[in-house]
Amino acid sequence: MKRILVLGLLCANFAYGQDLFDELDKNVKPSKSYTSATFKSTRIINGHSNETMAKNHLDFRIAHRFGKLNDGPYNFFGLDQATMRLGLEYGVTDRFMVGLGRSTSQKTFDSFAKYKILRQAKGPISSPISLTALGAWDAISLSTSPQFVFNNNLERWTYTGQLLIARKFNDKLSLQLSPSYVHRNKVENTTDPNDIFLIGIGGRTKITKRTTLNAEYFYRLPVSLEPGLLPNTSNYNSLSIGFDIETGGHVFQLHFTNSLGMVERQFLTQTAGAWTKGDIHYGFNISRTFSFDKK
Amino acid sequence: MKKIIIFLLGISSGAFSQNYYVCKAGQTSFFSETPMENISALDNKVAAVIDTDKNEIAVKITMTDFKFKNHLMEEHFNENYMESDKFPLGTFKGKIQETVDYSKNGSYDITAVGSLNMHGVTKERTLKGKMEILNGQIKLNCDFEIPLKDHKIDIPTLVIAKIAESIAVKNTFVFTKK
């Protein structure tokens, strides 16, 4: 009898302690919350991440890739040569962004559009992954030369399509899978197929609150639309490792990669360097965000 | 034995018949002036409840609901400062010290004593506010300061724009009877 009474008192006490927060939860439904910052930037290293710029935000990107580390001390381990890409990229809505860029490598102009089809979310109607689609176009503006003849402007064009499937597992780890397709209207080498299919895998892990370690690898699938032609074996798969460091409005990405180019055609299909031979380029991306939001 | 059960039922049913005033879309904002740019954010989905019988108030804020003008700031707020993955909520629960007659129109300067939880750290606080009761609605305004150190929110030395060590928070809630 006494025991029951004590139990009863405990119950009453418990009900009192529980209280108002329960009452709150009963009245206010939890809202859907989207996972943010799967990656710190719209690029993992060379390749796109699932992130897009927020609405009315402009991203000014300056990226450099230097020569090869195995160029030796005479070329200061590659730092004597640099290729560059300048980019202006803008968030039209919170899910849709567009970008323009110009690279010194092959005097290439590029543009892209990127749309978040699915966003990872918690709460009602949750989603375990993010899915972003990328469509990119680039044009080589090099003058036609005996080494690389362009009969018309169309031959200068390349199209890229990518699906970026990403998941932020926790605040430490994000991974992404990127099935990709590149169509080159003209290739330098006639034994090269015009179409290349790839599977990309990338990820990041947080080292400190403001620093992450990133890695990215694109595997060219041994398939082709043209019988008898396979991806050129004198090129390599692109592998990059680097750090993201963020400071206020900037994200600095410092990395080592075997790809010299920063446009999809160049790093996905024409990576000439091999890590095993020391053909490693040091490079960086600087991203500066400007908000034009009048909220 | 039976009596006790009845007694227990009595307690629980008593709990159900309490008088609650609920606010589903309260506004909480903060502002901090820095040499580089001002930092301000607004959350207009704050949930709060007042138990008029016990004279208690509870507030719950989802950190990711704070909206900034600059999206990058919002991301940094969640990722670096509040660590919203680990500590998604900010809460306050306290007892209102003054006697308030909720059945009549009137206005009161009130003091709530209770615990403020943010970034996983709970602090005992005494918060002052102004309460207005008008035609069955309760309007509550409450401004206070949060010293970042108290809640173990560190500011990196690398941040160029200095962030104030204490952030001014403003709250406006309108409660209606449930």
Short mmCIF file of C-alpha atoms in Angstrom, two decimals, chain A:
data_model
loop_
_atom_site.label_atom_id
_atom_site.label_comp_id
_atom_site.label_asym_id
_atom_site.label_seq_id
_atom_site.Cartn_x
_atom_site.Cartn_y
_atom_site.Cartn_z
CA MET A 1 0.00 0.00 0.00
CA LYS A 2 2.73 2.42 0.99
CA ARG A 3 4.79 1.45 -2.02
CA ILE A 4 1.94 2.25 -4.34
CA LEU A 5 1.49 5.61 -2.75
CA VAL A 6 5.18 6.39 -3.22
CA LEU A 7 4.90 5.29 -6.81
CA GLY A 8 1.91 7.53 -7.22
CA LEU A 9 3.77 10.49 -5.84
CA LEU A 10 6.68 9.74 -8.14
CA CYS A 11 4.32 9.65 -11.09
CA ALA A 12 2.86 12.96 -10.12
CA ASN A 13 6.33 14.39 -9.72
CA PHE A 14 7.37 13.05 -13.09
CA ALA A 15 4.33 14.56 -14.75
CA TYR A 16 5.24 17.87 -13.21
CA GLY A 17 8.86 17.74 -14.35
CA GLN A 18 7.94 16.77 -17.94
CA ASP A 19 5.51 19.33 -18.43
CA LEU A 20 5.42 22.32 -20.56
CA PHE A 21 7.81 21.12 -23.27
CA ASP A 22 5.54 18.13 -23.90
CA GLU A 23 2.61 20.49 -24.10
CA LEU A 24 4.60 22.51 -26.66
CA ASP A 25 5.38 19.47 -28.78
CA LYS A 26 1.72 18.49 -28.76
CA ASN A 27 0.72 21.86 -30.13
CA VAL A 28 3.50 22.61 -32.53
CA LYS A 29 4.35 20.12 -35.25
CA PRO A 30 8.05 19.80 -35.98
CA SER A 31 8.83 21.45 -39.28
CA LYS A 32 10.77 19.89 -42.11
CA SER A 33 14.43 20.82 -41.86
CA TYR A 34 16.85 20.57 -44.75
CA THR A 35 20.39 19.42 -44.21
CA SER A 36 22.76 22.27 -44.87
CA ALA A 37 26.44 22.38 -45.74
CA THR A 38 26.91 18.85 -47.04
CA PHE A 39 29.97 20.42 -48.63
CA LYS A 40 31.44 23.84 -47.92
CA SER A 41 31.48 24.88 -51.55
CA THR A 42 29.84 24.17 -54.90
CA ARG A 43 32.91 22.10 -55.83
CA ILE A 44 34.39 19.16 -53.96
CA ILE A 45 37.72 19.84 -55.68
CA ASN A 46 37.45 19.91 -59.48
CA GLY A 47 34.03 18.35 -59.76
CA HIS A 48 30.75 19.85 -58.66
CA SER A 49 29.26 19.04 -55.26
CA ASN A 50 25.52 18.79 -54.64
CA GLU A 51 25.54 22.34 -53.25
CA THR A 52 24.17 25.32 -55.14
CA MET A 53 24.45 29.02 -54.35
CA ALA A 54 21.60 30.45 -52.29
CA LYS A 55 19.13 32.79 -53.96
CA ASN A 56 20.58 36.16 -54.96
CA HIS A 57 24.08 35.17 -53.91
CA LEU A 58 27.03 35.60 -56.25
CA ASP A 59 30.10 33.42 -56.02
CA PHE A 60 33.27 34.85 -57.52
CA ARG A 61 35.74 32.03 -58.01
CA ILE A 62 39.44 32.23 -58.80
CA ALA A 63 41.15 28.91 -59.32
CA HIS A 64 44.76 28.09 -60.15
CA ARG A 65 46.55 24.87 -61.04
CA PHE A 66 50.31 24.92 -61.16
CA GLY A 67 52.77 22.74 -63.06
CA LYS A 68 53.78 19.26 -61.97
CA LEU A 69 55.66 18.59 -58.74
CA ASN A 70 58.06 16.35 -60.68
CA ASP A 71 59.13 19.29 -62.89
CA GLY A 72 61.88 19.67 -60.35
CA PRO A 73 63.63 22.63 -58.72
CA TYR A 74 64.35 24.45 -62.02
CA ASN A 75 60.59 25.06 -62.42
CA PHE A 76 60.21 25.45 -58.66
CA PHE A 77 58.26 22.18 -58.53
CA GLY A 78 55.65 23.45 -60.95
CA LEU A 79 54.95 26.83 -59.36
CA ASP A 80 56.58 28.66 -62.31
CA GLN A 81 53.66 27.75 -64.55
CA ALA A 82 50.05 28.40 -63.72
CA THR A 83 46.73 27.90 -65.42
CA MET A 84 43.71 29.74 -64.19
CA ARG A 85 39.93 29.75 -64.26
CA LEU A 86 37.81 32.77 -63.37
CA GLY A 87 34.16 32.14 -62.64
CA LEU A 88 31.03 34.09 -61.80
CA GLU A 89 28.29 31.88 -60.44
CA TYR A 90 24.87 32.96 -59.23
CA GLY A 91 21.95 31.49 -57.32
CA VAL A 92 18.73 32.24 -59.19
CA THR A 93 16.62 30.46 -56.58
CA ASP A 94 17.66 28.46 -53.54
CA ARG A 95 17.62 25.38 -55.75
CA PHE A 96 18.79 26.64 -59.15
CA MET A 97 22.10 28.23 -60.05
CA VAL A 98 23.96 29.20 -63.19
CA GLY A 99 27.63 29.89 -63.81
CA LEU A 100 30.07 31.27 -66.36
CA GLY A 101 33.79 30.70 -66.51
CA ARG A 102 36.90 31.24 -68.57
CA SER A 103 40.01 29.07 -68.34
CA THR A 104 43.48 29.79 -69.69
CA SER A 105 43.80 26.09 -70.49
CA GLN A 106 42.82 25.74 -74.20
CA LYS A 107 41.24 29.23 -73.87
CA THR A 108 38.04 27.58 -72.79
CA PHE A 109 34.72 29.29 -72.05
CA ASP A 110 32.33 27.31 -69.91
CA SER A 111 28.85 27.66 -68.55
CA PHE A 112 26.63 25.46 -66.48
CA ALA A 113 23.25 25.19 -64.81
CA LYS A 114 22.62 23.16 -61.72
CA TYR A 115 19.34 22.20 -60.04
CA LYS A 116 18.64 20.59 -56.70
CA ILE A 117 16.02 17.95 -57.48
CA LEU A 118 15.93 16.48 -53.99
CA ARG A 119 17.26 17.85 -50.74
CA GLN A 120 18.26 15.72 -47.78
CA ALA A 121 15.80 16.50 -45.00
CA LYS A 122 14.63 15.51 -41.56
CA GLY A 123 11.10 15.71 -40.19
CA PRO A 124 7.89 14.98 -42.06
CA ILE A 125 8.55 13.85 -45.65
CA SER A 126 12.21 13.23 -44.99
CA SER A 127 14.81 12.31 -47.56
CA PRO A 128 18.02 10.40 -46.84
CA ILE A 129 19.92 11.91 -49.77
CA SER A 130 20.33 15.00 -51.89
CA LEU A 131 20.09 14.74 -55.64
CA THR A 132 21.37 17.53 -57.86
CA ALA A 133 21.52 17.59 -61.65
CA LEU A 134 24.22 19.43 -63.56
CA GLY A 135 24.28 20.38 -67.22
CA ALA A 136 27.44 22.02 -68.49
CA TRP A 137 28.69 23.28 -71.82
CA ASP A 138 32.14 24.44 -72.78
CA ALA A 139 33.84 25.77 -75.90
CA ILE A 140 37.52 25.76 -76.79
CA SER A 141 38.43 29.14 -78.29
CA LEU A 142 41.97 28.21 -79.37
CA SER A 143 42.72 29.15 -82.97
CA THR A 144 42.53 26.21 -85.29
CA SER A 145 45.98 24.65 -85.81
CA PRO A 146 47.43 21.66 -87.66
CA GLN A 147 47.54 19.81 -84.32
CA PHE A 148 43.88 20.44 -83.59
CA VAL A 149 41.79 21.47 -86.58
CA PHE A 150 38.35 22.99 -86.11
CA ASN A 151 36.26 23.03 -89.31
CA ASN A 152 33.43 24.90 -87.62
CA ASN A 153 32.54 26.33 -84.23
CA LEU A 154 30.31 23.41 -83.30
CA GLU A 155 33.40 21.22 -83.20
CA ARG A 156 34.70 23.28 -80.30
CA TRP A 157 31.84 22.32 -78.03
CA THR A 158 31.57 19.77 -75.24
CA TYR A 159 28.51 18.84 -73.20
CA THR A 160 28.53 17.33 -69.72
CA GLY A 161 25.71 15.85 -67.70
CA GLN A 162 26.08 14.77 -64.09
CA LEU A 163 23.86 13.46 -61.34
CA LEU A 164 25.23 14.34 -57.94
CA ILE A 165 23.92 12.01 -55.25
CA ALA A 166 25.10 13.12 -51.84
CA ARG A 167 24.48 12.33 -48.23
CA LYS A 168 25.71 14.09 -45.12
CA PHE A 169 25.98 11.18 -42.71
CA ASN A 170 26.78 13.40 -39.74
CA ASP A 171 28.55 16.68 -39.13
CA LYS A 172 31.86 14.91 -39.75
CA LEU A 173 31.26 12.91 -42.92
CA SER A 174 29.66 13.62 -46.30
CA LEU A 175 29.91 11.37 -49.36
CA GLN A 176 28.87 11.82 -52.95
CA LEU A 177 28.43 9.58 -55.95
CA SER A 178 28.49 11.28 -59.35
CA PRO A 179 27.50 9.32 -62.46
CA SER A 180 28.72 11.48 -65.35
CA TYR A 181 28.56 11.66 -69.10
CA VAL A 182 30.71 13.82 -71.37
CA HIS A 183 30.16 14.30 -75.08
CA ARG A 184 32.92 15.98 -77.07
CA ASN A 185 31.91 17.12 -80.52
CA LYS A 186 35.49 16.69 -81.64
CA VAL A 187 38.40 14.86 -80.04
CA GLU A 188 42.10 15.53 -80.61
CA ASN A 189 42.83 11.89 -81.25
CA THR A 190 40.64 9.91 -83.66
CA THR A 191 41.12 6.71 -81.64
CA ASP A 192 39.33 8.42 -78.75
CA PRO A 193 35.55 8.01 -78.47
CA ASN A 194 33.45 11.16 -78.44
CA ASP A 195 31.41 9.95 -75.49
CA ILE A 196 32.87 9.13 -72.11
CA PHE A 197 30.91 7.65 -69.20
CA LEU A 198 32.24 7.99 -65.69
CA ILE A 199 31.46 7.23 -62.08
CA GLY A 200 32.74 9.79 -59.63
CA ILE A 201 33.10 9.34 -55.91
CA GLY A 202 33.90 12.16 -53.55
CA GLY A 203 33.73 13.00 -49.91
CA ARG A 204 34.78 15.19 -47.11
CA THR A 205 35.55 14.78 -43.46
CA LYS A 206 35.76 17.59 -40.96
CA ILE A 207 39.08 18.08 -39.23
CA THR A 208 38.14 21.18 -37.27
CA LYS A 209 34.99 23.30 -37.33
CA ARG A 210 36.36 25.32 -40.22
CA THR A 211 38.62 22.86 -42.03
CA THR A 212 37.74 19.75 -43.99
CA LEU A 213 39.73 17.09 -45.80
CA ASN A 214 38.32 16.36 -49.25
CA ALA A 215 38.99 13.69 -51.84
CA GLU A 216 37.57 12.95 -55.25
CA TYR A 217 38.05 10.25 -57.88
CA PHE A 218 36.50 9.85 -61.33
CA TYR A 219 36.61 6.41 -62.92
CA ARG A 220 36.16 6.32 -66.71
CA LEU A 221 33.94 3.34 -67.44
CA PRO A 222 35.34 1.00 -70.11
CA VAL A 223 32.29 1.45 -72.33
CA SER A 224 31.63 3.50 -75.41
CA LEU A 225 28.87 4.23 -77.91
CA GLU A 226 31.30 3.65 -80.76
CA PRO A 227 32.22 -0.02 -81.27
CA GLY A 228 35.90 -0.76 -80.85
CA LEU A 229 36.73 2.57 -79.22
CA LEU A 230 37.48 2.75 -75.51
CA PRO A 231 38.58 5.70 -73.35
CA ASN A 232 42.15 6.60 -74.26
CA THR A 233 44.54 4.67 -72.03
CA SER A 234 47.24 7.31 -72.32
CA ASN A 235 44.97 9.47 -70.18
CA TYR A 236 44.32 8.74 -66.54
CA ASN A 237 41.44 8.84 -64.11
CA SER A 238 41.30 12.07 -62.14
CA LEU A 239 42.23 11.82 -58.46
CA SER A 240 42.40 14.84 -56.16
CA ILE A 241 42.99 15.35 -52.46
CA GLY A 242 42.76 18.64 -50.64
CA PHE A 243 41.58 20.85 -47.83
CA ASP A 244 38.74 23.34 -47.53
CA ILE A 245 39.37 26.23 -45.18
CA GLU A 246 36.63 28.74 -44.57
CA THR A 247 37.06 32.22 -43.16
CA GLY A 248 33.98 34.42 -43.04
CA GLY A 249 32.87 35.08 -46.60
CA HIS A 250 35.63 33.04 -48.25
CA VAL A 251 36.25 29.39 -48.81
CA PHE A 252 39.84 28.43 -49.69
CA GLN A 253 40.34 25.06 -51.29
CA LEU A 254 43.95 23.86 -51.44
CA HIS A 255 44.67 20.59 -53.18
CA PHE A 256 46.85 18.17 -55.07
CA THR A 257 45.50 16.66 -58.28
CA ASN A 258 46.72 14.88 -61.38
CA SER A 259 44.39 17.02 -63.54
CA LEU A 260 45.52 20.32 -64.96
CA GLY A 261 42.19 21.54 -66.35
CA MET A 262 39.26 22.82 -64.33
CA VAL A 263 36.54 22.36 -66.94
CA GLU A 264 34.69 19.02 -67.12
CA ARG A 265 36.07 18.06 -70.54
CA GLN A 266 39.59 18.59 -69.31
CA PHE A 267 39.66 16.87 -65.96
CA LEU A 268 37.11 14.15 -66.65
CA THR A 269 38.38 13.00 -70.02
CA GLN A 270 41.86 14.42 -70.60
CA THR A 271 43.78 14.01 -67.37
CA ALA A 272 47.31 13.47 -68.62
CA GLY A 273 49.14 13.09 -65.34
CA ALA A 274 49.70 9.94 -63.29
CA TRP A 275 50.02 10.10 -59.53
CA THR A 276 52.43 7.16 -59.63
CA LYS A 277 54.85 9.11 -61.84
CA GLY A 278 54.66 12.23 -59.71
CA ASP A 279 52.59 14.22 -62.21
CA ILE A 280 50.88 16.01 -59.37
CA HIS A 281 49.64 19.58 -59.64
CA TYR A 282 49.29 21.83 -56.66
CA GLY A 283 46.25 24.08 -56.96
CA PHE A 284 43.74 26.22 -55.16
CA ASN A 285 40.22 27.57 -55.55
CA ILE A 286 39.18 30.76 -53.83
CA SER A 287 35.47 31.33 -53.51
CA ARG A 288 34.10 34.65 -52.36
CA THR A 289 30.37 35.00 -51.79
CA PHE A 290 28.43 38.25 -52.17
CA SER A 291 24.84 38.54 -51.03
CA PHE A 292 22.44 40.63 -53.07
CA ASP A 293 19.51 39.67 -50.91
CA LYS A 294 17.44 42.69 -49.89
CA LYS A 295 15.55 40.84 -47.15
#
